[in-house]
Amino acid sequence: MKKLIIIEDDPAISDLIRLNLEFAGYECRQAYSGQEAQRALAEFAPDLALLDIALPDMEGYELLDRFKRGEVPVIFLTARNALADRVKGLRMGADDYIVKPFEAMELLARIEAVLRRYGRTSDRTDIGGLEIHLAERTVKRDGVPVELTMKEYELFRLLLNNRNKALSRDKILELVWGYEYLGETRTVDIHIQKIRKKLGWEDRIKTVYKFGYRLEVAP
C-alpha cells in the first residue's frame, strides 16, 4: 500500500481528499502546517506528497525543496490558478500542479502517473485470470484483450483498488462519474453488469444488498 501525505490546512478539504484516496487503496497521513509536514516526512516516509501552497506557517514552495531532497515526489494542490503560479511551481521542481476544485478521478490518475514515473508502482497486475497494464489502461482475459469503455475501466480500477471492501452506489457515482453527475444509481448497476460479463467476474463482483458492490479476491 502506497503512503501519501496530504498537506492542507483546511480540515474539510483535507478529510475529503483523504477519504477518496483511502477508497482508492492508499494509506494517508494529514498535516495542517509546514512544521507538521516536516515531522511527517521523517516519521511517515511518504511515497508522494500532496501540497497546498498557502499554509498557515509557511508557503508550500518552502517545503518543496525539503521533500524533493528526500526523493519524495510532490503534487501541488492549490486554489492559485494564475499561469505564473503554475509555472513557478513546476520550475521549482513540482511533479504536477492541480488547481482546486478538482475531480477525484483526475487526482487519482495524476497520482498514479507520478508514482509510475518514479517507479513506485508496478505497471502490471495479474489477478483473477486478468492481466492488467496500468500505464496503457488495458486488460487481458486469458491473453485476449478486453474492450472496456473509459467509465467501465475506471469502475473496474475502483473495485480493484478496494478489493474485499463494500462500496456504496453513491460513493461509486462520486468517484467515477464526478461530483456534478446528475444521473441515478441505476447507471452503476448497468456498468457493473457489463464489466462482470466482459471480465468473466460474475462470481467475483458481489452485490451488497441495498448498498452497493464488493470485489471479492482471495489474499
Coordinates of N, CA and C in Angstrom, one line a residue:
M1 N 0.8 -1.2 0.0 CA 0.0 0.0 0.0 C 0.9 1.2 0.0
K2 N 0.7 2.1 -1.0 CA 1.5 3.3 -1.1 C 1.0 4.4 -0.1
K3 N 2.0 5.1 0.5 CA 1.7 6.1 1.5 C 1.7 7.5 0.9
L4 N 0.7 8.3 1.2 CA 0.6 9.6 0.7 C 0.4 10.6 1.9
I5 N 1.0 11.7 1.8 CA 0.8 12.8 2.9 C 0.0 13.9 2.2
I6 N -1.1 14.3 2.9 CA -1.9 15.5 2.5 C -1.6 16.7 3.3
I7 N -1.0 17.7 2.7 CA -0.6 18.9 3.5 C -1.5 20.0 3.1
E8 N -2.6 20.2 3.9 CA -3.7 21.1 3.6 C -4.2 21.6 4.9
D9 N -4.3 22.9 5.0 CA -4.7 23.5 6.3 C -6.2 23.6 6.5
D10 N -7.0 23.3 5.5 CA -8.5 23.3 5.7 C -8.9 21.9 6.0
P11 N -9.4 21.6 7.2 CA -9.7 20.2 7.6 C -10.8 19.6 6.7
A12 N -11.7 20.3 6.3 CA -12.8 19.7 5.5 C -12.3 19.2 4.1
I13 N -11.4 20.1 3.5 CA -10.8 19.7 2.2 C -9.9 18.5 2.4
S14 N -9.1 18.6 3.5 CA -8.1 17.5 3.8 C -8.8 16.2 4.0
D15 N -9.9 16.2 4.8 CA -10.7 15.0 5.1 C -11.3 14.4 3.8
L16 N -11.8 15.3 2.9 CA -12.4 14.8 1.7 C -11.4 14.1 0.8
I17 N -10.2 14.7 0.7 CA -9.1 14.1 -0.1 C -8.7 12.8 0.5
R18 N -8.6 12.8 1.8 CA -8.2 11.5 2.5 C -9.2 10.4 2.2
L19 N -10.5 10.7 2.4 CA -11.5 9.6 2.2 C -11.4 9.1 0.8
N20 N -11.3 10.0 -0.2 CA -11.2 9.5 -1.6 C -10.0 8.7 -1.9
L21 N -8.8 9.1 -1.3 CA -7.6 8.3 -1.5 C -7.6 7.0 -0.8
E22 N -8.2 6.9 0.4 CA -8.3 5.7 1.1 C -9.2 4.7 0.4
F23 N -10.3 5.2 -0.2 CA -11.1 4.4 -1.1 C -10.4 3.8 -2.2
A24 N -9.4 4.6 -2.7 CA -8.6 4.1 -3.9 C -7.4 3.2 -3.4
G25 N -7.3 2.9 -2.1 CA -6.3 2.0 -1.7 C -5.0 2.5 -1.2
Y26 N -5.0 3.8 -0.9 CA -3.8 4.4 -0.4 C -3.8 4.6 1.2
E27 N -2.7 4.5 1.8 CA -2.6 4.9 3.2 C -2.2 6.4 3.3
C28 N -3.0 7.1 4.1 CA -2.8 8.6 4.1 C -2.4 9.1 5.5
R29 N -1.7 10.2 5.5 CA -1.5 10.9 6.7 C -1.7 12.4 6.4
Q30 N -2.3 13.1 7.3 CA -2.7 14.5 7.1 C -1.7 15.4 7.9
A31 N -1.4 16.5 7.3 CA -0.6 17.6 8.0 C -1.3 18.9 7.7
Y32 N -1.4 19.8 8.7 CA -2.1 21.0 8.5 C -1.2 22.3 8.6
S33 N 0.1 22.0 8.6 CA 1.1 23.1 8.6 C 2.4 22.6 8.1
G34 N 3.3 23.6 7.8 CA 4.6 23.2 7.3 C 5.4 22.4 8.3
Q35 N 5.3 22.8 9.6 CA 6.0 22.1 10.7 C 5.5 20.6 10.8
E36 N 4.2 20.4 10.8 CA 3.7 19.1 10.8 C 4.2 18.2 9.7
A37 N 4.2 18.9 8.5 CA 4.6 18.2 7.3 C 6.1 17.7 7.4
Q38 N 6.9 18.6 7.9 CA 8.3 18.2 8.0 C 8.6 17.1 9.0
R39 N 7.8 17.0 10.1 CA 7.9 15.9 11.0 C 7.4 14.6 10.4
A40 N 6.3 14.7 9.6 CA 5.8 13.5 8.9 C 6.7 13.0 7.9
L41 N 7.5 13.8 7.3 CA 8.5 13.4 6.3 C 9.4 12.4 6.8
A42 N 9.9 12.6 8.1 CA 10.8 11.6 8.7 C 10.0 10.4 9.3
E43 N 8.9 10.7 9.9 CA 8.2 9.7 10.7 C 7.3 8.7 9.8
F44 N 6.7 9.3 8.8 CA 5.8 8.6 7.9 C 6.4 8.0 6.7
A45 N 7.5 8.6 6.2 CA 8.2 8.2 4.9 C 7.2 8.1 3.8
P46 N 6.6 9.2 3.4 CA 5.6 9.0 2.3 C 6.2 8.7 0.9
D47 N 5.4 8.1 0.1 CA 5.8 7.8 -1.3 C 5.5 9.0 -2.2
L48 N 4.6 9.9 -1.7 CA 4.2 11.1 -2.5 C 3.5 12.1 -1.6
A49 N 3.7 13.4 -1.9 CA 3.1 14.5 -1.1 C 2.1 15.3 -1.9
L50 N 1.0 15.5 -1.4 CA 0.0 16.5 -2.0 C 0.1 17.8 -1.2
L51 N 0.5 18.8 -1.8 CA 1.0 20.0 -1.0 C 0.2 21.3 -1.5
D52 N -0.4 21.9 -0.5 CA -1.0 23.2 -0.7 C 0.0 24.3 -0.6
I53 N -0.1 25.4 -1.4 CA 0.9 26.4 -1.3 C 0.6 27.3 -0.1
A54 N -0.6 27.7 0.2 CA -0.9 28.6 1.2 C -1.1 27.9 2.6
L55 N -0.1 27.8 3.3 CA -0.1 27.1 4.7 C 0.0 28.2 5.7
P56 N -0.5 27.9 7.0 CA -0.5 29.0 8.0 C 0.9 29.5 8.4
D57 N 1.9 28.6 8.4 CA 3.2 29.0 8.9 C 4.2 29.2 7.9
M58 N 4.0 28.8 6.6 CA 4.9 29.0 5.5 C 4.2 28.7 4.2
E59 N 4.9 29.0 3.1 CA 4.3 28.7 1.8 C 4.8 27.3 1.4
G60 N 4.0 26.6 0.6 CA 4.4 25.3 0.2 C 5.7 25.3 -0.6
Y61 N 6.0 26.4 -1.3 CA 7.2 26.5 -2.0 C 8.4 26.2 -1.1
E62 N 8.3 26.6 0.2 CA 9.4 26.4 1.1 C 9.6 24.9 1.4
L63 N 8.5 24.2 1.4 CA 8.6 22.7 1.7 C 9.0 21.9 0.5
L64 N 8.8 22.4 -0.7 CA 9.0 21.7 -1.9 C 10.4 21.1 -1.9
D65 N 11.4 22.0 -1.6 CA 12.8 21.5 -1.7 C 13.1 20.4 -0.7
R66 N 12.5 20.6 0.5 CA 12.8 19.6 1.6 C 12.3 18.2 1.1
F67 N 11.1 18.2 0.5 CA 10.6 16.9 0.1 C 11.3 16.3 -1.1
K68 N 11.7 17.2 -2.0 CA 12.5 16.7 -3.2 C 13.9 16.2 -2.8
R69 N 14.5 16.8 -1.8 CA 15.8 16.3 -1.3 C 15.6 14.9 -0.7
G70 N 14.4 14.7 -0.2 CA 14.1 13.3 0.4 C 13.6 12.4 -0.7
E71 N 13.7 12.8 -2.0 CA 13.2 12.0 -3.1 C 11.8 11.6 -3.0
V72 N 11.0 12.5 -2.5 CA 9.5 12.4 -2.4 C 8.9 13.2 -3.5
P73 N 8.2 12.6 -4.4 CA 7.5 13.4 -5.5 C 6.4 14.3 -4.8
V74 N 6.2 15.5 -5.5 CA 5.2 16.4 -4.9 C 4.3 16.9 -6.0
I75 N 3.0 16.9 -5.6 CA 1.9 17.4 -6.5 C 1.3 18.6 -5.7
F76 N 1.4 19.8 -6.3 CA 0.7 21.0 -5.7 C -0.8 20.9 -5.9
L77 N -1.5 21.0 -4.8 CA -3.0 21.1 -4.8 C -3.3 22.5 -4.3
T78 N -3.8 23.4 -5.1 CA -3.9 24.8 -4.7 C -5.0 25.5 -5.4
A79 N -5.5 26.6 -4.7 CA -6.5 27.4 -5.4 C -5.9 28.5 -6.3
R80 N -4.6 28.6 -6.3 CA -3.9 29.6 -7.1 C -3.9 29.1 -8.5
N81 N -4.6 29.7 -9.4 CA -4.8 29.3 -10.8 C -4.1 30.1 -11.8
A82 N -3.3 31.1 -11.4 CA -2.6 32.0 -12.3 C -1.5 31.2 -13.0
L83 N -1.3 31.6 -14.3 CA -0.3 30.9 -15.0 C 1.1 31.1 -14.4
A84 N 1.3 32.3 -13.8 CA 2.6 32.5 -13.2 C 2.9 31.6 -12.0
D85 N 1.8 31.3 -11.2 CA 2.0 30.3 -10.1 C 2.2 28.9 -10.6
R86 N 1.5 28.5 -11.6 CA 1.8 27.2 -12.2 C 3.2 27.0 -12.7
V87 N 3.6 28.0 -13.4 CA 5.0 28.0 -14.0 C 6.0 27.9 -12.9
K88 N 5.8 28.8 -11.8 CA 6.7 28.8 -10.7 C 6.8 27.5 -10.0
G89 N 5.7 26.9 -9.7 CA 5.7 25.6 -9.1 C 6.4 24.5 -9.8
L90 N 6.1 24.4 -11.1 CA 6.7 23.4 -12.0 C 8.2 23.6 -12.1
R91 N 8.6 24.9 -12.3 CA 10.0 25.2 -12.5 C 10.8 24.9 -11.2
M92 N 10.1 25.0 -10.1 CA 10.8 24.8 -8.8 C 11.0 23.3 -8.5
G93 N 10.3 22.5 -9.3 CA 10.5 21.0 -9.2 C 9.3 20.2 -8.9
A94 N 8.1 20.8 -8.8 CA 6.9 20.1 -8.5 C 6.6 19.1 -9.7
D95 N 6.1 17.9 -9.3 CA 5.9 16.9 -10.4 C 4.6 17.1 -11.1
D96 N 3.7 17.9 -10.5 CA 2.4 18.2 -11.1 C 1.8 19.4 -10.3
Y97 N 0.8 20.0 -10.9 CA 0.1 21.2 -10.3 C -1.3 21.1 -10.6
I98 N -2.2 20.9 -9.6 CA -3.6 20.8 -9.8 C -4.3 21.9 -9.1
V99 N -5.3 22.5 -9.8 CA -6.0 23.7 -9.2 C -7.3 23.2 -8.6
K100 N -7.6 23.7 -7.4 CA -8.9 23.4 -6.8 C -10.0 24.3 -7.5
P101 N -11.2 23.8 -7.6 CA -11.7 22.4 -7.3 C -11.3 21.4 -8.4
F102 N -11.2 20.1 -8.0 CA -10.8 19.1 -9.0 C -11.7 17.9 -8.8
E103 N -11.7 17.0 -9.8 CA -12.5 15.8 -9.7 C -11.6 14.7 -9.1
A104 N -12.2 13.8 -8.3 CA -11.4 12.8 -7.6 C -10.7 11.9 -8.6
M105 N -11.3 11.5 -9.7 CA -10.7 10.6 -10.7 C -9.5 11.3 -11.3
E106 N -9.6 12.6 -11.6 CA -8.4 13.3 -12.1 C -7.2 13.2 -11.2
L107 N -7.5 13.5 -9.9 CA -6.4 13.5 -8.9 C -5.8 12.1 -8.8
L108 N -6.6 11.0 -8.8 CA -6.1 9.7 -8.7 C -5.3 9.4 -9.9
A109 N -5.7 9.8 -11.1 CA -5.0 9.5 -12.3 C -3.6 10.2 -12.3
R110 N -3.6 11.4 -11.8 CA -2.3 12.1 -11.8 C -1.4 11.5 -10.7
I111 N -1.9 11.1 -9.6 CA -1.1 10.4 -8.6 C -0.5 9.2 -9.2
E112 N -1.3 8.4 -9.9 CA -0.8 7.1 -10.5 C 0.3 7.4 -11.5
A113 N 0.2 8.5 -12.3 CA 1.1 8.8 -13.3 C 2.5 9.2 -12.7
V114 N 2.4 10.0 -11.6 CA 3.7 10.4 -10.9 C 4.4 9.3 -10.3
L115 N 3.6 8.4 -9.6 CA 4.2 7.2 -9.0 C 4.8 6.3 -10.0
R116 N 4.2 6.2 -11.2 CA 4.8 5.3 -12.2 C 6.1 5.9 -12.7
R117 N 6.2 7.3 -12.8 CA 7.4 7.9 -13.3 C 8.6 7.7 -12.3
Y118 N 8.2 7.5 -11.0 CA 9.3 7.3 -10.0 C 9.5 5.8 -9.8
G119 N 8.8 5.0 -10.5 CA 9.0 3.5 -10.3 C 8.5 3.0 -9.0
R120 N 7.5 3.7 -8.5 CA 7.0 3.3 -7.2 C 5.6 2.5 -7.2
T121 N 5.3 2.2 -8.4 CA 4.1 1.3 -8.6 C 4.3 0.4 -9.8
S122 N 4.0 -0.8 -9.7 CA 4.2 -1.7 -10.8 C 3.2 -1.4 -11.9
D123 N 3.6 -1.5 -13.2 CA 2.7 -1.2 -14.3 C 1.8 -2.4 -14.6
R124 N 2.2 -3.6 -14.1 CA 1.4 -4.8 -14.4 C 0.8 -5.4 -13.2
T125 N -0.4 -5.8 -13.2 CA -1.1 -6.6 -12.1 C -1.7 -7.8 -12.7
D126 N -1.6 -8.9 -12.1 CA -2.3 -10.2 -12.5 C -3.2 -10.6 -11.4
I127 N -4.5 -10.8 -11.7 CA -5.4 -11.1 -10.7 C -6.7 -11.8 -11.3
G128 N -7.1 -12.8 -10.8 CA -8.4 -13.5 -11.2 C -8.4 -13.8 -12.7
G129 N -7.3 -14.2 -13.2 CA -7.2 -14.6 -14.7 C -7.1 -13.4 -15.6
L130 N -6.9 -12.2 -15.0 CA -6.7 -11.0 -15.8 C -5.3 -10.5 -15.7
E131 N -4.9 -9.9 -16.8 CA -3.6 -9.2 -16.9 C -3.8 -7.7 -17.2
I132 N -3.5 -6.9 -16.2 CA -3.8 -5.5 -16.2 C -2.5 -4.7 -16.4
H133 N -2.5 -3.8 -17.4 CA -1.4 -2.9 -17.6 C -1.9 -1.5 -17.3
L134 N -1.4 -0.9 -16.2 CA -1.9 0.4 -15.7 C -1.6 1.5 -16.7
A135 N -0.4 1.6 -17.1 CA 0.0 2.8 -18.0 C -0.8 2.8 -19.3
E136 N -1.0 1.6 -19.8 CA -1.7 1.5 -21.1 C -3.2 1.5 -20.9
R137 N -3.7 1.3 -19.6 CA -5.1 1.2 -19.3 C -5.7 0.0 -20.1
T138 N -5.0 -1.1 -20.2 CA -5.5 -2.3 -20.9 C -5.7 -3.4 -20.0
V139 N -6.6 -4.3 -20.3 CA -6.9 -5.5 -19.6 C -7.0 -6.7 -20.6
K140 N -6.4 -7.8 -20.2 CA -6.5 -9.0 -21.0 C -7.0 -10.1 -20.1
R141 N -7.9 -10.9 -20.8 CA -8.5 -12.1 -20.1 C -8.0 -13.3 -20.8
D142 N -7.3 -14.1 -20.2 CA -6.7 -15.3 -20.8 C -5.9 -15.0 -22.1
G143 N -5.2 -13.8 -22.0 CA -4.4 -13.4 -23.1 C -5.1 -12.6 -24.2
V144 N -6.4 -12.5 -24.1 CA -7.2 -11.8 -25.1 C -7.6 -10.4 -24.6
P145 N -7.4 -9.3 -25.3 CA -7.7 -8.0 -24.8 C -9.2 -7.9 -24.6
V146 N -9.6 -7.2 -23.5 CA -10.9 -6.9 -23.1 C -11.2 -5.5 -23.4
E147 N -12.2 -5.2 -24.2 CA -12.5 -3.8 -24.6 C -13.5 -3.2 -23.5
L148 N -12.9 -2.3 -22.8 CA -13.7 -1.5 -21.7 C -13.8 -0.1 -22.1
T149 N -15.0 0.5 -21.9 CA -15.1 1.9 -22.1 C -14.3 2.7 -21.0
M150 N -14.2 4.0 -21.1 CA -13.5 4.7 -20.1 C -14.1 4.6 -18.7
K151 N -15.4 4.7 -18.6 CA -16.1 4.6 -17.4 C -16.1 3.1 -16.8
E152 N -16.2 2.2 -17.7 CA -16.1 0.8 -17.3 C -14.7 0.5 -16.7
Y153 N -13.6 1.1 -17.3 CA -12.3 0.9 -16.8 C -12.1 1.5 -15.5
E154 N -12.6 2.8 -15.3 CA -12.5 3.5 -14.1 C -13.2 2.8 -12.9
L155 N -14.4 2.3 -13.3 CA -15.2 1.5 -12.3 C -14.4 0.2 -11.9
F156 N -13.8 -0.5 -12.9 CA -13.1 -1.7 -12.6 C -11.9 -1.4 -11.7
R157 N -11.1 -0.3 -12.0 CA -10.0 0.1 -11.2 C -10.4 0.5 -9.8
L158 N -11.5 1.1 -9.6 CA -12.0 1.5 -8.3 C -12.3 0.2 -7.5
L159 N -13.0 -0.8 -8.1 CA -13.2 -2.0 -7.4 C -11.9 -2.8 -7.1
L160 N -11.0 -2.7 -8.0 CA -9.7 -3.4 -7.8 C -8.9 -2.8 -6.6
N161 N -8.9 -1.5 -6.6 CA -8.2 -0.8 -5.5 C -8.9 -1.0 -4.1
N162 N -10.1 -1.4 -4.2 CA -10.9 -1.6 -2.9 C -11.3 -3.0 -2.8
R163 N -10.5 -3.9 -3.3 CA -10.9 -5.3 -3.2 C -11.3 -5.8 -1.8
N164 N -12.3 -6.6 -1.7 CA -12.9 -7.1 -0.5 C -13.5 -6.0 0.4
K165 N -13.7 -4.8 -0.1 CA -14.4 -3.8 0.6 C -15.8 -3.5 -0.1
A166 N -16.8 -3.2 0.7 CA -18.1 -2.9 0.1 C -18.1 -1.4 -0.2
L167 N -18.5 -1.0 -1.4 CA -18.6 0.3 -1.9 C -20.0 0.7 -2.2
S168 N -20.5 1.8 -1.7 CA -21.9 2.2 -1.9 C -22.1 2.7 -3.3
R169 N -23.3 2.6 -3.9 CA -23.5 3.1 -5.2 C -23.2 4.6 -5.2
D170 N -23.6 5.4 -4.2 CA -23.4 6.8 -4.2 C -21.9 7.1 -4.2
K171 N -21.1 6.4 -3.5 CA -19.6 6.6 -3.5 C -19.0 6.3 -4.8
I172 N -19.5 5.2 -5.5 CA -19.0 4.9 -6.8 C -19.4 6.0 -7.8
L173 N -20.6 6.5 -7.7 CA -21.0 7.6 -8.6 C -20.1 8.8 -8.4
E174 N -19.8 9.1 -7.1 CA -19.0 10.3 -6.8 C -17.6 10.1 -7.4
L175 N -17.0 8.9 -7.2 CA -15.6 8.8 -7.6 C -15.4 8.5 -9.1
V176 N -16.4 7.9 -9.7 CA -16.2 7.5 -11.2 C -16.9 8.5 -12.1
W177 N -18.0 9.0 -11.7 CA -18.7 10.0 -12.6 C -18.6 11.4 -12.2
G178 N -18.1 11.7 -11.0 CA -17.8 13.0 -10.5 C -18.9 13.6 -9.7
Y179 N -18.6 14.7 -9.0 CA -19.5 15.3 -8.1 C -20.7 16.0 -8.8
E180 N -20.5 16.4 -10.0 CA -21.6 17.1 -10.7 C -22.5 16.2 -11.5
Y181 N -22.2 14.8 -11.4 CA -23.1 13.9 -12.2 C -24.5 13.9 -11.7
L182 N -25.5 14.0 -12.6 CA -26.9 14.1 -12.2 C -27.6 12.8 -12.4
G183 N -26.9 11.8 -12.8 CA -27.6 10.5 -13.1 C -28.1 9.8 -11.9
E184 N -28.7 8.6 -12.1 CA -29.2 7.9 -10.9 C -28.3 6.7 -10.7
T185 N -28.4 6.1 -9.5 CA -27.5 5.0 -9.2 C -27.7 3.8 -10.1
R186 N -28.8 3.7 -10.9 CA -29.0 2.7 -11.8 C -27.9 2.6 -12.9
T187 N -27.3 3.7 -13.1 CA -26.1 3.8 -14.0 C -25.0 2.9 -13.5
V188 N -24.8 2.8 -12.2 CA -23.8 2.0 -11.6 C -24.1 0.5 -11.9
D189 N -25.4 0.1 -11.6 CA -25.8 -1.2 -11.8 C -25.6 -1.7 -13.3
I190 N -25.9 -0.8 -14.2 CA -25.7 -1.2 -15.6 C -24.3 -1.4 -16.0
H191 N -23.4 -0.6 -15.5 CA -22.0 -0.7 -15.8 C -21.4 -1.9 -15.0
I192 N -21.9 -2.2 -13.9 CA -21.4 -3.4 -13.1 C -21.8 -4.7 -14.0
Q193 N -23.0 -4.7 -14.5 CA -23.4 -5.9 -15.3 C -22.5 -6.1 -16.5
K194 N -22.1 -4.9 -17.1 CA -21.3 -5.0 -18.3 C -19.9 -5.5 -18.0
I195 N -19.3 -5.0 -16.9 CA -17.9 -5.4 -16.7 C -17.9 -6.8 -16.1
R196 N -18.9 -7.3 -15.4 CA -19.0 -8.6 -14.9 C -18.9 -9.6 -16.1
K197 N -19.7 -9.3 -17.1 CA -19.7 -10.1 -18.3 C -18.4 -10.1 -19.1
K198 N -17.9 -8.9 -19.3 CA -16.7 -8.8 -20.1 C -15.5 -9.4 -19.4
L199 N -15.4 -9.3 -18.1 CA -14.3 -9.8 -17.4 C -14.4 -11.3 -16.9
G200 N -15.7 -11.8 -17.0 CA -15.9 -13.1 -16.5 C -15.9 -13.2 -15.0
W201 N -16.3 -12.1 -14.4 CA -16.2 -12.0 -13.0 C -17.6 -11.9 -12.3
E202 N -18.5 -12.7 -12.9 CA -19.9 -12.8 -12.4 C -19.9 -13.2 -10.9
D203 N -19.0 -14.1 -10.5 CA -18.9 -14.6 -9.2 C -18.0 -13.8 -8.2
R204 N -17.2 -12.9 -8.8 CA -16.3 -12.1 -8.0 C -16.9 -10.8 -7.6
I205 N -17.6 -10.1 -8.5 CA -18.2 -8.8 -8.1 C -19.6 -9.1 -7.5
K206 N -19.6 -9.0 -6.2 CA -20.8 -9.3 -5.4 C -21.7 -8.1 -5.2
T207 N -23.0 -8.3 -5.2 CA -23.9 -7.3 -4.9 C -24.1 -7.3 -3.4
V208 N -24.0 -6.1 -2.8 CA -24.2 -5.9 -1.3 C -25.6 -5.4 -1.2
Y209 N -26.5 -6.1 -0.6 CA -28.0 -5.9 -0.6 C -28.3 -4.4 -0.2
K210 N -29.0 -3.7 -1.0 CA -29.4 -2.3 -0.7 C -28.3 -1.4 -0.4
F211 N -27.1 -1.7 -0.9 CA -25.9 -0.8 -0.6 C -25.1 -0.6 -1.8
G212 N -24.5 -1.6 -2.3 CA -23.6 -1.4 -3.5 C -23.0 -2.7 -3.9
Y213 N -21.6 -2.7 -4.1 CA -20.9 -3.8 -4.6 C -19.6 -4.0 -3.9
R214 N -19.1 -5.3 -4.0 CA -17.8 -5.6 -3.4 C -17.1 -6.6 -4.4
L215 N -15.8 -6.3 -4.7 CA -15.0 -7.3 -5.4 C -14.3 -8.2 -4.4
E216 N -14.6 -9.5 -4.6 CA -14.0 -10.5 -3.7 C -12.8 -11.1 -4.3
V217 N -11.7 -11.0 -3.7 CA -10.4 -11.5 -4.2 C -9.7 -12.2 -3.0
A218 N -9.2 -13.4 -3.1 CA -8.5 -14.0 -2.1 C -7.2 -13.3 -1.8
P219 N -6.8 -13.2 -0.5 CA -5.5 -12.6 -0.2 C -4.3 -13.3 -0.9

